[in-house]
PDB file of C-alpha atoms in Angstrom:
ATOM      1  CA  MET W 125     -21.298   8.016   4.283  1.00  0.00           C
ATOM      2  CA  ALA W 126     -21.567  11.665   3.280  1.00  0.00           C
ATOM      3  CA  ASN W 127     -18.100  12.350   4.613  1.00  0.00           C
ATOM      4  CA  PRO W 128     -15.890  14.712   2.589  1.00  0.00           C
ATOM      5  CA  LEU W 129     -12.944  12.368   3.291  1.00  0.00           C
ATOM      6  CA  ARG W 130     -14.665   9.498   1.491  1.00  0.00           C
ATOM      7  CA  SER W 131     -12.980  10.276  -1.828  1.00  0.00           C
ATOM      8  CA  GLU W 132      -9.563  10.261  -0.163  1.00  0.00           C
ATOM      9  CA  VAL W 133     -10.295   6.896   1.457  1.00  0.00           C
ATOM     10  CA  VAL W 134     -11.433   5.409  -1.862  1.00  0.00           C
ATOM     11  CA  ARG W 135      -8.343   6.828  -3.613  1.00  0.00           C
ATOM     12  CA  LEU W 136      -6.074   5.305  -0.961  1.00  0.00           C
ATOM     13  CA  TYR W 137      -7.826   1.933  -1.275  1.00  0.00           C
ATOM     14  CA  LYS W 138      -7.438   1.935  -5.056  1.00  0.00           C
ATOM     15  CA  THR W 139      -3.789   2.948  -4.819  1.00  0.00           C
ATOM     16  CA  LEU W 140      -3.027   0.188  -2.333  1.00  0.00           C
ATOM     17  CA  LEU W 141      -4.966  -2.326  -4.405  1.00  0.00           C
ATOM     18  CA  PHE W 142      -2.903  -1.368  -7.467  1.00  0.00           C
ATOM     19  CA  LEU W 143       0.381  -1.593  -5.561  1.00  0.00           C
ATOM     20  CA  GLY W 144      -0.632  -4.936  -4.077  1.00  0.00           C
ATOM     21  CA  ARG W 145      -0.480  -6.629  -7.478  1.00  0.00           C
ATOM     22  CA  GLU W 146       3.303  -6.997  -7.139  1.00  0.00           C
ATOM     23  CA  TYR W 147       3.366  -7.913  -3.452  1.00  0.00           C
ATOM     24  CA  PRO W 148       5.899 -10.692  -2.729  1.00  0.00           C
ATOM     25  CA  LYS W 149       3.372 -12.960  -0.986  1.00  0.00           C
ATOM     26  CA  GLY W 150       0.877 -12.568  -3.816  1.00  0.00           C
ATOM     27  CA  ALA W 151      -1.935 -10.272  -4.828  1.00  0.00           C
ATOM     28  CA  ASP W 152      -4.631 -12.417  -3.206  1.00  0.00           C
ATOM     29  CA  TYR W 153      -2.880 -12.327   0.160  1.00  0.00           C
ATOM     30  CA  PHE W 154      -2.453  -8.556  -0.042  1.00  0.00           C
ATOM     31  CA  ARG W 155      -6.045  -7.961  -1.184  1.00  0.00           C
ATOM     32  CA  ASP W 156      -7.444 -10.027   1.693  1.00  0.00           C
ATOM     33  CA  ARG W 157      -5.317  -8.156   4.245  1.00  0.00           C
ATOM     34  CA  LEU W 158      -6.241  -4.801   2.694  1.00  0.00           C
ATOM     35  CA  ARG W 159      -9.941  -5.579   2.744  1.00  0.00           C
ATOM     36  CA  ALA W 160      -9.720  -6.708   6.371  1.00  0.00           C
ATOM     37  CA  ALA W 161      -7.907  -3.513   7.396  1.00  0.00           C
ATOM     38  CA  PHE W 162     -10.454  -1.253   5.709  1.00  0.00           C
ATOM     39  CA  THR W 163     -13.382  -3.293   7.030  1.00  0.00           C
ATOM     40  CA  LYS W 164     -12.014  -3.073  10.572  1.00  0.00           C
ATOM     41  CA  ASN W 165     -12.093   0.727  10.402  1.00  0.00           C
ATOM     42  CA  ARG W 166     -15.329   1.165   8.475  1.00  0.00           C
ATOM     43  CA  ASP W 167     -17.267   2.454  11.495  1.00  0.00           C
ATOM     44  CA  VAL W 168     -14.864   5.316  12.221  1.00  0.00           C
ATOM     45  CA  LYS W 169     -16.761   8.620  11.953  1.00  0.00           C
ATOM     46  CA  ASP W 170     -14.383  11.099  13.584  1.00  0.00           C
ATOM     47  CA  PRO W 171     -12.696  13.156  10.810  1.00  0.00           C
ATOM     48  CA  GLU W 172      -9.496  13.543  12.824  1.00  0.00           C
ATOM     49  CA  GLU W 173      -9.201   9.794  13.327  1.00  0.00           C
ATOM     50  CA  ILE W 174      -9.916   9.228   9.627  1.00  0.00           C
ATOM     51  CA  ARG W 175      -7.102  11.647   8.751  1.00  0.00           C
ATOM     52  CA  GLN W 176      -4.789   9.744  11.080  1.00  0.00           C
ATOM     53  CA  LEU W 177      -5.699   6.463   9.403  1.00  0.00           C
ATOM     54  CA  LEU W 178      -5.195   8.067   5.983  1.00  0.00           C
ATOM     55  CA  SER W 179      -1.719   9.210   6.970  1.00  0.00           C
ATOM     56  CA  ARG W 180      -0.909   5.671   8.110  1.00  0.00           C
ATOM     57  CA  GLY W 181      -2.155   4.391   4.759  1.00  0.00           C
ATOM     58  CA  GLU W 182       0.025   6.898   2.886  1.00  0.00           C
ATOM     59  CA  TYR W 183       2.981   5.640   4.928  1.00  0.00           C
ATOM     60  CA  VAL W 184       2.202   2.093   3.803  1.00  0.00           C
ATOM     61  CA  VAL W 185       2.083   3.287   0.181  1.00  0.00           C
ATOM     62  CA  LYS W 186       5.543   4.828   0.527  1.00  0.00           C
ATOM     63  CA  GLU W 187       6.912   1.688   2.160  1.00  0.00           C
ATOM     64  CA  LEU W 188       5.526  -0.512  -0.617  1.00  0.00           C
ATOM     65  CA  GLU W 189       7.006   1.742  -3.283  1.00  0.00           C
ATOM     66  CA  ALA W 190      10.374   1.613  -1.516  1.00  0.00           C
ATOM     67  CA  LEU W 191      10.143  -2.185  -1.338  1.00  0.00           C
ATOM     68  CA  TYR W 192       9.463  -2.443  -5.070  1.00  0.00           C
ATOM     69  CA  TYR W 193      12.227  -0.003  -6.021  1.00  0.00           C
ATOM     70  CA  LEU W 194      14.694  -1.880  -3.837  1.00  0.00           C
ATOM     71  CA  ARG W 195      13.700  -5.196  -5.364  1.00  0.00           C
ATOM     72  CA  LYS W 196      14.126  -3.805  -8.879  1.00  0.00           C
ATOM     73  CA  TYR W 197      17.450  -2.229  -7.939  1.00  0.00           C
ATOM     74  CA  ARG W 198      18.747  -5.503  -6.532  1.00  0.00           C
ATOM     75  CA  ALA W 199      17.679  -7.367  -9.661  1.00  0.00           C
ATOM     76  CA  MET W 200      19.428  -4.837 -11.905  1.00  0.00           C
ATOM     77  CA  LYS W 201      22.543  -4.855  -9.742  1.00  0.00           C
ATOM     78  CA  LYS W 202      22.646  -8.636  -9.783  1.00  0.00           C
ATOM     79  CA  ARG W 203      22.179  -8.698 -13.540  1.00  0.00           C
ATOM     80  CA  TYR W 204      24.792  -6.109 -14.479  1.00  0.00           C
ATOM     81  CA  TYR W 205      27.262  -6.093 -11.610  1.00  0.00           C
ATOM     82  CA  ASP W 206      27.601  -9.775 -10.947  1.00  0.00           C
ATOM     83  CA  ALA W 207      30.253 -10.388  -8.276  1.00  0.00           C
ATOM     84  CA  GLU W 208      33.108 -12.728  -9.080  1.00  0.00           C
TER      85      GLU W 208
END
């Protein structure tokens, strides 16, 4: 694949793989789903479609980060602002 978008795809995969370590259902579950999603789209050659898939992947990254921040916030709130 001599596609100039290859480096962006690899970067997205590595980012998602890193974020998946803290996934609530487990890292193995996330890694299997991630691998399946990337394998499903491995034959896509159209650069515009690849960009669309990359933007969807970036959306998933933002959603995962929001999930983790919310979980940490709730834990801190529970720890320090315990309701009576």
